[in-house]
């Protein structure tokens, strides 16, 4: 177990990344409901049931309570289900395959984005031949407004699965594309976003990842000692702005200034790589997840026949990978705040809100702590005396089945602040990066079509719920 500093968390997650291709055909009926119909998908990346429980307790304790009795904003939704998350080739899944299942209705392999299960990871030609149409593409084809929001790079697996098709999720910019993929005609994910030509185009795309859009040699506007990642000389931000009615922001003041021009399509890229963890975010420079959600909804809500918005709390996953429950839980609460903001802005009579996770993590809650024991703290008896492990040492309520917390020699935690921001919880199996978990995750829903969230579901059936919420009827049966 180690105390790790803020600088470590500013690094990208290249070590744990598992990233376009193809021109899919999009088909969906154009519908004209009596009032604009909205669908908001909140995706807590890595937000398994243990994370929700721990975040609920954490939020309650931050508010001055014991915590266990607290509820997050979405826990009162009337429709709840457990969701099976496996990929077709993986018992414990990745985010690319799981998000593809949610937005296309078909399970696929780990590491590929919105292409069929027939596509081997890295096979560009197969990816070009086997794209899967996404709900966002169907929404655009039917005249709906669309938006994507993420605290990861906007080209990362979860947001990318909504608009891009790639045989490898790592193809975020051209520098990651193998020569044979370029020769075969595959496009990187950032390019697919800027060149997206469905409907009238994506109305709002907000997140991190400036480096994937800027050429090597061009200084980053916020960090002049850094430069873009692209090796093809293209400036995709400039190409985005060349379109009619387009606007771009790279910090919070610029985004706030765009509120005065509601008709524009907006690209917001607030970091060269992932956005900051919530606890590290400079609140006057970088928008919160709730603020980005509000901005997107203000752009989308009044559009007829309606809108589809995907909002990802991405850094929940990253905090867990680092074995750092402190940051993972704070980012879970940031997602909860975004859901609360959407609830305050929308009407459940015409808006489906679905909150779920793509997969779980190995976080555990154990050890018989007393009621109200600090969720990040050491386990105590009701008397306040510390419980001890078999070697006579204190231990924490939260731990991981694997991860970096097991790399160091076990230490006596008696004088260690386990609630510190950089503390890494103990882990059983030593690994540089903690892994995903394979157990079911929860889905919570309210609004039109929400009754489809029930029982124990295959993850790709969440697509049916989203489709019905948007179009007012179940999706057509696919032809095979």
GROMACS .gro file of C-alpha atoms in nm:
model
  480
    1UNK     CA    1   0.000   0.000   0.000
    2UNK     CA    2   0.134   0.343  -0.090
    3UNK     CA    3   0.040   0.707  -0.065
    4UNK     CA    4   0.053   0.837  -0.420
    5UNK     CA    5   0.056   1.195  -0.530
    6UNK     CA    6  -0.165   1.402  -0.755
    7UNK     CA    7   0.093   1.406  -1.033
    8UNK     CA    8   0.053   1.033  -1.080
    9UNK     CA    9  -0.315   1.079  -1.158
   10UNK     CA   10  -0.250   1.345  -1.420
   11UNK     CA   11  -0.090   1.079  -1.638
   12UNK     CA   12  -0.289   0.913  -1.916
   13UNK     CA   13  -0.395   0.552  -1.896
   14UNK     CA   14  -0.199   0.416  -2.189
   15UNK     CA   15  -0.098   0.120  -1.978
   16UNK     CA   16  -0.458   0.010  -1.931
   17UNK     CA   17  -0.607   0.111  -2.266
   18UNK     CA   18  -0.730  -0.193  -2.448
   19UNK     CA   19  -0.982   0.256  -2.935
   20UNK     CA   20  -1.206   0.419  -3.712
   21UNK     CA   21  -1.340   0.236  -3.955
   22UNK     CA   22  -1.626   0.188  -4.187
   23UNK     CA   23  -1.928   0.373  -4.313
   24UNK     CA   24  -2.230   0.205  -4.155
   25UNK     CA   25  -2.575   0.232  -4.299
   26UNK     CA   26  -2.812   0.394  -4.050
   27UNK     CA   27  -3.182   0.325  -4.051
   28UNK     CA   28  -3.450   0.450  -3.814
   29UNK     CA   29  -3.802   0.577  -3.857
   30UNK     CA   30  -3.849   0.950  -3.841
   31UNK     CA   31  -4.099   1.015  -3.562
   32UNK     CA   32  -4.281   1.327  -3.455
   33UNK     CA   33  -4.406   1.285  -3.096
   34UNK     CA   34  -4.644   1.541  -2.948
   35UNK     CA   35  -4.361   1.685  -2.740
   36UNK     CA   36  -3.984   1.647  -2.777
   37UNK     CA   37  -3.876   1.308  -2.650
   38UNK     CA   38  -3.547   1.274  -2.463
   39UNK     CA   39  -3.319   0.986  -2.372
   40UNK     CA   40  -3.024   1.035  -2.137
   41UNK     CA   41  -2.785   0.746  -2.081
   42UNK     CA   42  -2.559   0.792  -1.778
   43UNK     CA   43  -2.270   0.549  -1.783
   44UNK     CA   44  -2.060   0.515  -1.470
   45UNK     CA   45  -1.750   0.349  -1.610
   46UNK     CA   46  -1.658   0.071  -1.367
   47UNK     CA   47  -1.945   0.166  -1.131
   48UNK     CA   48  -2.023  -0.179  -0.995
   49UNK     CA   49  -2.264  -0.247  -0.710
   50UNK     CA   50  -1.990  -0.224  -0.446
   51UNK     CA   51  -1.892   0.116  -0.584
   52UNK     CA   52  -2.252   0.239  -0.567
   53UNK     CA   53  -2.284   0.115  -0.210
   54UNK     CA   54  -1.955   0.271  -0.100
   55UNK     CA   55  -2.038   0.600  -0.275
   56UNK     CA   56  -2.382   0.609  -0.111
   57UNK     CA   57  -2.224   0.569   0.232
   58UNK     CA   58  -1.949   0.820   0.146
   59UNK     CA   59  -2.202   1.082   0.033
   60UNK     CA   60  -2.407   1.037   0.348
   61UNK     CA   61  -2.099   1.071   0.568
   62UNK     CA   62  -1.984   1.383   0.383
   63UNK     CA   63  -2.330   1.524   0.460
   64UNK     CA   64  -2.283   1.454   0.831
   65UNK     CA   65  -2.477   1.128   0.862
   66UNK     CA   66  -2.377   0.772   0.933
   67UNK     CA   67  -2.403   0.705   0.559
   68UNK     CA   68  -2.571   0.368   0.531
   69UNK     CA   69  -2.920   0.518   0.517
   70UNK     CA   70  -2.830   0.766   0.242
   71UNK     CA   71  -2.946   0.733  -0.121
   72UNK     CA   72  -2.793   0.855  -0.444
   73UNK     CA   73  -3.008   1.052  -0.687
   74UNK     CA   74  -3.083   0.755  -0.912
   75UNK     CA   75  -3.147   0.496  -0.642
   76UNK     CA   76  -3.510   0.605  -0.618
   77UNK     CA   77  -3.581   0.520  -0.982
   78UNK     CA   78  -3.875   0.278  -1.005
   79UNK     CA   79  -3.716   0.030  -1.246
   80UNK     CA   80  -3.399  -0.158  -1.153
   81UNK     CA   81  -3.224  -0.463  -1.299
   82UNK     CA   82  -2.904  -0.661  -1.279
   83UNK     CA   83  -2.707  -0.665  -1.603
   84UNK     CA   84  -2.473  -0.936  -1.735
   85UNK     CA   85  -2.161  -0.769  -1.872
   86UNK     CA   86  -1.952  -1.041  -2.041
   87UNK     CA   87  -1.811  -0.989  -2.392
   88UNK     CA   88  -1.847  -1.270  -2.646
   89UNK     CA   89  -1.483  -1.360  -2.590
   90UNK     CA   90  -1.431  -1.245  -2.230
   91UNK     CA   91  -1.577  -1.352  -1.896
   92UNK     CA   92  -1.456  -1.024  -1.744
   93UNK     CA   93  -1.521  -0.753  -2.004
   94UNK     CA   94  -1.370  -0.429  -2.129
   95UNK     CA   95  -1.544  -0.098  -2.193
   96UNK     CA   96  -1.533  -0.114  -2.573
   97UNK     CA   97  -1.725  -0.439  -2.601
   98UNK     CA   98  -1.971  -0.352  -2.325
   99UNK     CA   99  -2.058  -0.005  -2.456
  100UNK     CA  100  -2.097  -0.149  -2.804
  101UNK     CA  101  -2.357  -0.388  -2.661
  102UNK     CA  102  -2.548  -0.101  -2.497
  103UNK     CA  103  -2.560   0.128  -2.802
  104UNK     CA  104  -2.599  -0.128  -3.083
  105UNK     CA  105  -2.796  -0.414  -2.929
  106UNK     CA  106  -2.527  -0.671  -3.011
  107UNK     CA  107  -2.256  -0.812  -2.790
  108UNK     CA  108  -1.912  -0.816  -2.945
  109UNK     CA  109  -1.548  -0.883  -2.861
  110UNK     CA  110  -1.336  -0.702  -2.606
  111UNK     CA  111  -1.135  -0.415  -2.750
  112UNK     CA  112  -1.345  -0.338  -3.059
  113UNK     CA  113  -1.589  -0.052  -3.113
  114UNK     CA  114  -1.931  -0.092  -3.274
  115UNK     CA  115  -1.827  -0.369  -3.509
  116UNK     CA  116  -1.963  -0.722  -3.505
  117UNK     CA  117  -1.832  -1.017  -3.310
  118UNK     CA  118  -1.694  -1.157  -3.636
  119UNK     CA  119  -1.420  -0.892  -3.624
  120UNK     CA  120  -1.092  -0.994  -3.462
  121UNK     CA  121  -0.930  -0.710  -3.271
  122UNK     CA  122  -0.695  -0.518  -3.500
  123UNK     CA  123  -0.843  -0.652  -3.825
  124UNK     CA  124  -0.913  -0.328  -4.011
  125UNK     CA  125  -1.064  -0.488  -4.321
  126UNK     CA  126  -1.307  -0.695  -4.118
  127UNK     CA  127  -1.404  -0.388  -3.918
  128UNK     CA  128  -1.481  -0.197  -4.236
  129UNK     CA  129  -1.697  -0.485  -4.355
  130UNK     CA  130  -1.884  -0.545  -4.028
  131UNK     CA  131  -1.993  -0.212  -3.869
  132UNK     CA  132  -2.285  -0.207  -3.628
  133UNK     CA  133  -2.524   0.087  -3.645
  134UNK     CA  134  -2.538   0.276  -3.316
  135UNK     CA  135  -2.832   0.438  -3.143
  136UNK     CA  136  -2.668   0.779  -3.189
  137UNK     CA  137  -2.645   0.720  -3.563
  138UNK     CA  138  -3.007   0.609  -3.573
  139UNK     CA  139  -3.110   0.916  -3.376
  140UNK     CA  140  -2.927   1.148  -3.616
  141UNK     CA  141  -3.079   0.972  -3.917
  142UNK     CA  142  -3.425   1.031  -3.770
  143UNK     CA  143  -3.367   1.401  -3.709
  144UNK     CA  144  -3.296   1.388  -3.336
  145UNK     CA  145  -3.030   1.604  -3.172
  146UNK     CA  146  -2.739   1.416  -3.015
  147UNK     CA  147  -2.468   1.475  -2.759
  148UNK     CA  148  -2.182   1.297  -2.587
  149UNK     CA  149  -2.014   1.400  -2.263
  150UNK     CA  150  -1.724   1.225  -2.090
  151UNK     CA  151  -1.451   1.294  -1.838
  152UNK     CA  152  -1.218   1.070  -2.041
  153UNK     CA  153  -1.085   1.157  -2.383
  154UNK     CA  154  -1.386   1.198  -2.609
  155UNK     CA  155  -1.221   0.931  -2.826
  156UNK     CA  156  -1.202   0.678  -2.542
  157UNK     CA  157  -1.391   0.350  -2.560
  158UNK     CA  158  -1.723   0.451  -2.404
  159UNK     CA  159  -1.792   0.775  -2.593
  160UNK     CA  160  -1.629   0.645  -2.911
  161UNK     CA  161  -1.863   0.346  -2.930
  162UNK     CA  162  -2.155   0.584  -2.986
  163UNK     CA  163  -2.020   0.735  -3.311
  164UNK     CA  164  -1.712   0.542  -3.430
  165UNK     CA  165  -1.638   0.198  -3.573
  166UNK     CA  166  -1.294   0.053  -3.507
  167UNK     CA  167  -1.133  -0.287  -3.492
  168UNK     CA  168  -0.917  -0.155  -3.209
  169UNK     CA  169  -1.024   0.089  -2.939
  170UNK     CA  170  -0.666   0.222  -2.916
  171UNK     CA  171  -0.688   0.389  -3.258
  172UNK     CA  172  -0.774   0.724  -3.098
  173UNK     CA  173  -0.558   0.925  -3.339
  174UNK     CA  174  -0.363   0.842  -3.653
  175UNK     CA  175  -0.034   0.787  -3.468
  176UNK     CA  176  -0.185   0.469  -3.318
  177UNK     CA  177  -0.301   0.327  -3.651
  178UNK     CA  178  -0.081   0.049  -3.794
  179UNK     CA  179   0.043   0.114  -4.148
  180UNK     CA  180  -0.162  -0.175  -4.281
  181UNK     CA  181  -0.478  -0.027  -4.127
  182UNK     CA  182  -0.409   0.308  -4.293
  183UNK     CA  183  -0.348   0.133  -4.625
  184UNK     CA  184  -0.675  -0.060  -4.588
  185UNK     CA  185  -0.870   0.264  -4.540
  186UNK     CA  186  -0.936   0.273  -4.166
  187UNK     CA  187  -0.974   0.613  -4.002
  188UNK     CA  188  -0.874   0.700  -3.649
  189UNK     CA  189  -1.146   0.771  -3.394
  190UNK     CA  190  -1.085   1.148  -3.360
  191UNK     CA  191  -1.113   1.181  -3.736
  192UNK     CA  192  -1.437   0.984  -3.735
  193UNK     CA  193  -1.583   1.229  -3.483
  194UNK     CA  194  -1.492   1.535  -3.688
  195UNK     CA  195  -1.598   1.371  -4.015
  196UNK     CA  196  -1.921   1.229  -3.870
  197UNK     CA  197  -2.184   1.293  -4.137
  198UNK     CA  198  -2.499   1.137  -3.992
  199UNK     CA  199  -2.806   1.361  -3.998
  200UNK     CA  200  -2.703   1.719  -3.929
  201UNK     CA  201  -2.407   1.607  -3.715
  202UNK     CA  202  -2.348   1.565  -3.343
  203UNK     CA  203  -2.467   1.879  -3.167
  204UNK     CA  204  -2.249   1.859  -2.855
  205UNK     CA  205  -1.927   1.667  -2.781
  206UNK     CA  206  -1.758   1.755  -2.452
  207UNK     CA  207  -1.468   1.583  -2.277
  208UNK     CA  208  -1.091   1.547  -2.280
  209UNK     CA  209  -0.850   1.450  -2.554
  210UNK     CA  210  -0.722   1.766  -2.728
  211UNK     CA  211  -0.399   1.590  -2.812
  212UNK     CA  212  -0.577   1.345  -3.041
  213UNK     CA  213  -0.712   1.635  -3.249
  214UNK     CA  214  -0.400   1.853  -3.272
  215UNK     CA  215  -0.088   1.791  -3.483
  216UNK     CA  216   0.248   1.708  -3.335
  217UNK     CA  217   0.450   2.025  -3.303
  218UNK     CA  218   0.149   2.246  -3.227
  219UNK     CA  219   0.163   2.363  -2.864
  220UNK     CA  220  -0.132   2.284  -2.646
  221UNK     CA  221  -0.321   2.607  -2.559
  222UNK     CA  222  -0.320   2.527  -2.186
  223UNK     CA  223   0.015   2.352  -2.151
  224UNK     CA  224   0.254   2.515  -2.405
  225UNK     CA  225   0.530   2.266  -2.326
  226UNK     CA  226   0.305   1.987  -2.459
  227UNK     CA  227   0.201   1.931  -2.819
  228UNK     CA  228  -0.058   1.741  -3.018
  229UNK     CA  229  -0.032   1.369  -3.085
  230UNK     CA  230  -0.121   1.355  -3.453
  231UNK     CA  231   0.153   1.266  -3.701
  232UNK     CA  232  -0.046   1.341  -4.019
  233UNK     CA  233  -0.019   1.720  -3.983
  234UNK     CA  234  -0.396   1.761  -3.955
  235UNK     CA  235  -0.556   1.998  -3.707
  236UNK     CA  236  -0.897   1.843  -3.651
  237UNK     CA  237  -1.012   2.129  -3.430
  238UNK     CA  238  -0.961   2.366  -3.722
  239UNK     CA  239  -1.138   2.121  -3.951
  240UNK     CA  240  -1.430   2.105  -3.708
  241UNK     CA  241  -1.453   2.485  -3.697
  242UNK     CA  242  -1.455   2.503  -4.079
  243UNK     CA  243  -1.808   2.363  -4.074
  244UNK     CA  244  -2.107   2.597  -4.063
  245UNK     CA  245  -2.240   2.692  -3.719
  246UNK     CA  246  -1.954   2.536  -3.527
  247UNK     CA  247  -1.789   2.645  -3.202
  248UNK     CA  248  -1.501   2.517  -2.990
  249UNK     CA  249  -1.400   2.556  -2.625
  250UNK     CA  250  -1.098   2.431  -2.434
  251UNK     CA  251  -1.174   2.574  -2.089
  252UNK     CA  252  -1.470   2.655  -1.866
  253UNK     CA  253  -1.490   3.031  -1.938
  254UNK     CA  254  -1.503   2.961  -2.312
  255UNK     CA  255  -1.776   2.702  -2.262
  256UNK     CA  256  -1.978   2.940  -2.048
  257UNK     CA  257  -1.944   3.212  -2.315
  258UNK     CA  258  -2.103   2.978  -2.571
  259UNK     CA  259  -2.427   2.972  -2.374
  260UNK     CA  260  -2.517   3.295  -2.556
  261UNK     CA  261  -2.512   3.116  -2.895
  262UNK     CA  262  -2.752   2.823  -2.851
  263UNK     CA  263  -2.778   2.728  -3.218
  264UNK     CA  264  -2.416   2.624  -3.265
  265UNK     CA  265  -2.273   2.276  -3.263
  266UNK     CA  266  -2.007   2.262  -2.993
  267UNK     CA  267  -1.685   2.067  -2.952
  268UNK     CA  268  -1.526   2.104  -2.607
  269UNK     CA  269  -1.187   1.949  -2.532
  270UNK     CA  270  -1.070   2.042  -2.185
  271UNK     CA  271  -0.746   1.847  -2.142
  272UNK     CA  272  -0.481   1.700  -2.376
  273UNK     CA  273  -0.569   1.356  -2.238
  274UNK     CA  274  -0.835   1.263  -1.982
  275UNK     CA  275  -1.000   1.535  -1.777
  276UNK     CA  276  -0.885   1.574  -1.419
  277UNK     CA  277  -1.027   1.364  -1.140
  278UNK     CA  278  -1.302   1.554  -0.963
  279UNK     CA  279  -1.089   1.618  -0.653
  280UNK     CA  280  -0.803   1.751  -0.868
  281UNK     CA  281  -1.016   1.967  -1.097
  282UNK     CA  282  -0.944   2.342  -1.108
  283UNK     CA  283  -1.300   2.459  -1.065
  284UNK     CA  284  -1.246   2.789  -1.244
  285UNK     CA  285  -1.080   2.628  -1.546
  286UNK     CA  286  -1.237   2.290  -1.615
  287UNK     CA  287  -1.613   2.218  -1.617
  288UNK     CA  288  -1.760   1.958  -1.386
  289UNK     CA  289  -1.954   1.662  -1.523
  290UNK     CA  290  -2.274   1.824  -1.397
  291UNK     CA  291  -2.190   2.152  -1.573
  292UNK     CA  292  -2.119   1.973  -1.901
  293UNK     CA  293  -2.445   1.780  -1.866
  294UNK     CA  294  -2.639   2.101  -1.809
  295UNK     CA  295  -2.473   2.270  -2.106
  296UNK     CA  296  -2.553   1.975  -2.332
  297UNK     CA  297  -2.915   1.955  -2.219
  298UNK     CA  298  -2.963   2.326  -2.279
  299UNK     CA  299  -2.841   2.266  -2.636
  300UNK     CA  300  -3.057   1.959  -2.696
  301UNK     CA  301  -3.379   1.968  -2.497
  302UNK     CA  302  -3.598   2.188  -2.715
  303UNK     CA  303  -3.515   2.013  -3.040
  304UNK     CA  304  -3.799   1.832  -3.217
  305UNK     CA  305  -3.856   1.538  -3.237
  306UNK     CA  306  -3.615   1.498  -2.944
  307UNK     CA  307  -3.261   1.412  -2.841
  308UNK     CA  308  -3.020   1.144  -2.725
  309UNK     CA  309  -2.744   1.231  -2.476
  310UNK     CA  310  -2.477   0.999  -2.338
  311UNK     CA  311  -2.292   1.112  -2.024
  312UNK     CA  312  -1.996   0.911  -1.894
  313UNK     CA  313  -1.837   0.936  -1.552
  314UNK     CA  314  -1.515   0.787  -1.688
  315UNK     CA  315  -1.268   0.843  -1.410
  316UNK     CA  316  -1.451   0.619  -1.164
  317UNK     CA  317  -1.286   0.342  -1.361
  318UNK     CA  318  -0.944   0.508  -1.355
  319UNK     CA  319  -0.949   0.561  -0.980
  320UNK     CA  320  -1.020   0.191  -0.932
  321UNK     CA  321  -0.746   0.089  -1.174
  322UNK     CA  322  -0.503   0.287  -0.957
  323UNK     CA  323  -0.634   0.112  -0.645
  324UNK     CA  324  -0.745   0.453  -0.516
  325UNK     CA  325  -1.100   0.434  -0.382
  326UNK     CA  326  -1.088   0.799  -0.269
  327UNK     CA  327  -1.084   0.930  -0.625
  328UNK     CA  328  -1.314   0.659  -0.759
  329UNK     CA  329  -1.581   0.747  -0.502
  330UNK     CA  330  -1.549   1.123  -0.553
  331UNK     CA  331  -1.598   1.072  -0.927
  332UNK     CA  332  -1.899   0.851  -0.855
  333UNK     CA  333  -2.047   1.141  -0.661
  334UNK     CA  334  -1.969   1.371  -0.955
  335UNK     CA  335  -2.176   1.141  -1.176
  336UNK     CA  336  -2.452   1.141  -0.915
  337UNK     CA  337  -2.450   1.522  -0.921
  338UNK     CA  338  -2.485   1.515  -1.301
  339UNK     CA  339  -2.784   1.282  -1.274
  340UNK     CA  340  -2.940   1.513  -1.016
  341UNK     CA  341  -2.887   1.810  -1.249
  342UNK     CA  342  -3.060   1.624  -1.534
  343UNK     CA  343  -3.349   1.525  -1.309
  344UNK     CA  344  -3.403   1.889  -1.216
  345UNK     CA  345  -3.405   1.995  -1.582
  346UNK     CA  346  -3.626   1.726  -1.735
  347UNK     CA  347  -3.974   1.576  -1.710
  348UNK     CA  348  -4.010   1.200  -1.660
  349UNK     CA  349  -4.326   1.210  -1.873
  350UNK     CA  350  -4.118   1.254  -2.188
  351UNK     CA  351  -3.760   1.180  -2.080
  352UNK     CA  352  -3.605   0.838  -2.023
  353UNK     CA  353  -3.307   0.848  -1.788
  354UNK     CA  354  -3.109   0.526  -1.762
  355UNK     CA  355  -2.812   0.499  -1.525
  356UNK     CA  356  -2.585   0.198  -1.547
  357UNK     CA  357  -2.225   0.078  -1.566
  358UNK     CA  358  -2.035  -0.097  -1.840
  359UNK     CA  359  -1.860  -0.331  -1.596
  360UNK     CA  360  -1.758  -0.362  -1.234
  361UNK     CA  361  -1.425  -0.356  -1.049
  362UNK     CA  362  -1.269  -0.571  -0.779
  363UNK     CA  363  -1.360  -0.333  -0.494
  364UNK     CA  364  -1.483  -0.509  -0.179
  365UNK     CA  365  -1.660  -0.384   0.136
  366UNK     CA  366  -1.593  -0.610   0.434
  367UNK     CA  367  -1.456  -0.658   0.783
  368UNK     CA  368  -1.756  -0.601   1.019
  369UNK     CA  369  -1.713  -0.225   1.064
  370UNK     CA  370  -1.952  -0.055   1.307
  371UNK     CA  371  -2.247   0.145   1.179
  372UNK     CA  372  -2.123   0.479   1.051
  373UNK     CA  373  -1.759   0.366   1.032
  374UNK     CA  374  -1.583   0.599   0.783
  375UNK     CA  375  -1.607   0.414   0.452
  376UNK     CA  376  -1.246   0.503   0.369
  377UNK     CA  377  -1.129   0.439   0.723
  378UNK     CA  378  -0.997   0.150   0.928
  379UNK     CA  379  -1.246  -0.102   1.066
  380UNK     CA  380  -1.359  -0.028   1.422
  381UNK     CA  381  -1.574  -0.205   1.681
  382UNK     CA  382  -1.877  -0.020   1.819
  383UNK     CA  383  -1.652   0.081   2.110
  384UNK     CA  384  -1.419   0.261   1.868
  385UNK     CA  385  -1.140   0.009   1.915
  386UNK     CA  386  -0.966  -0.096   1.594
  387UNK     CA  387  -1.025  -0.448   1.467
  388UNK     CA  388  -0.709  -0.641   1.379
  389UNK     CA  389  -0.619  -0.894   1.112
  390UNK     CA  390  -0.459  -1.234   1.181
  391UNK     CA  391  -0.120  -1.064   1.221
  392UNK     CA  392  -0.258  -0.811   1.469
  393UNK     CA  393  -0.268  -0.516   1.230
  394UNK     CA  394  -0.557  -0.277   1.157
  395UNK     CA  395  -0.723  -0.306   0.819
  396UNK     CA  396  -0.962  -0.102   0.605
  397UNK     CA  397  -1.324  -0.160   0.510
  398UNK     CA  398  -1.246  -0.116   0.142
  399UNK     CA  399  -1.000  -0.334  -0.044
  400UNK     CA  400  -0.935  -0.476  -0.389
  401UNK     CA  401  -0.900  -0.834  -0.509
  402UNK     CA  402  -0.595  -0.726  -0.710
  403UNK     CA  403  -0.397  -0.415  -0.791
  404UNK     CA  404  -0.105  -0.192  -0.695
  405UNK     CA  405  -0.199  -0.192  -0.326
  406UNK     CA  406  -0.042  -0.538  -0.300
  407UNK     CA  407   0.292  -0.444  -0.453
  408UNK     CA  408   0.443  -0.297  -0.139
  409UNK     CA  409   0.520  -0.492   0.177
  410UNK     CA  410   0.223  -0.501   0.420
  411UNK     CA  411   0.251  -0.228   0.682
  412UNK     CA  412   0.087  -0.154   1.014
  413UNK     CA  413  -0.184   0.100   0.934
  414UNK     CA  414  -0.215   0.227   1.292
  415UNK     CA  415  -0.050   0.559   1.203
  416UNK     CA  416  -0.154   0.572   0.837
  417UNK     CA  417  -0.430   0.806   0.717
  418UNK     CA  418  -0.632   0.569   0.501
  419UNK     CA  419  -0.875   0.851   0.416
  420UNK     CA  420  -0.603   1.056   0.244
  421UNK     CA  421  -0.654   1.140  -0.122
  422UNK     CA  422  -0.361   0.934  -0.246
  423UNK     CA  423  -0.404   0.623  -0.032
  424UNK     CA  424  -0.412   0.295  -0.222
  425UNK     CA  425  -0.627   0.029  -0.059
  426UNK     CA  426  -0.482  -0.313   0.016
  427UNK     CA  427  -0.510  -0.573  -0.259
  428UNK     CA  428  -0.479  -0.951  -0.255
  429UNK     CA  429  -0.300  -1.009  -0.587
  430UNK     CA  430  -0.012  -0.776  -0.679
  431UNK     CA  431  -0.066  -0.608  -1.015
  432UNK     CA  432   0.054  -0.276  -1.155
  433UNK     CA  433  -0.302  -0.191  -1.256
  434UNK     CA  434  -0.617  -0.325  -1.091
  435UNK     CA  435  -0.854  -0.511  -1.323
  436UNK     CA  436  -1.221  -0.499  -1.400
  437UNK     CA  437  -1.467  -0.723  -1.216
  438UNK     CA  438  -1.697  -0.969  -1.389
  439UNK     CA  439  -2.007  -0.964  -1.169
  440UNK     CA  440  -2.337  -0.815  -1.280
  441UNK     CA  441  -2.387  -0.439  -1.260
  442UNK     CA  442  -2.709  -0.255  -1.183
  443UNK     CA  443  -2.928  -0.047  -1.416
  444UNK     CA  444  -3.172   0.215  -1.288
  445UNK     CA  445  -3.437   0.377  -1.510
  446UNK     CA  446  -3.732   0.610  -1.512
  447UNK     CA  447  -3.943   0.759  -1.790
  448UNK     CA  448  -4.085   0.628  -2.118
  449UNK     CA  449  -3.976   0.270  -2.182
  450UNK     CA  450  -3.815   0.231  -1.839
  451UNK     CA  451  -4.027  -0.073  -1.755
  452UNK     CA  452  -3.800  -0.270  -1.985
  453UNK     CA  453  -3.533  -0.251  -1.715
  454UNK     CA  454  -3.627  -0.552  -1.501
  455UNK     CA  455  -3.494  -0.879  -1.367
  456UNK     CA  456  -3.156  -1.006  -1.478
  457UNK     CA  457  -3.078  -0.874  -1.826
  458UNK     CA  458  -2.828  -0.929  -2.100
  459UNK     CA  459  -2.641  -0.602  -2.143
  460UNK     CA  460  -2.731  -0.564  -2.509
  461UNK     CA  461  -3.101  -0.557  -2.417
  462UNK     CA  462  -3.047  -0.214  -2.263
  463UNK     CA  463  -3.033  -0.097  -2.623
  464UNK     CA  464  -3.398  -0.203  -2.665
  465UNK     CA  465  -3.495   0.013  -2.367
  466UNK     CA  466  -3.308   0.315  -2.501
  467UNK     CA  467  -3.449   0.268  -2.851
  468UNK     CA  468  -3.808   0.247  -2.727
  469UNK     CA  469  -3.756   0.549  -2.505
  470UNK     CA  470  -3.637   0.747  -2.806
  471UNK     CA  471  -3.864   0.624  -3.084
  472UNK     CA  472  -4.172   0.516  -2.888
  473UNK     CA  473  -4.167   0.153  -3.005
  474UNK     CA  474  -3.937  -0.148  -2.980
  475UNK     CA  475  -3.649  -0.176  -3.229
  476UNK     CA  476  -3.709  -0.379  -3.544
  477UNK     CA  477  -3.597  -0.740  -3.531
  478UNK     CA  478  -3.251  -0.755  -3.690
  479UNK     CA  479  -3.208  -0.956  -4.009
  480UNK     CA  480  -2.944  -1.229  -3.995
   0.00000   0.00000   0.00000
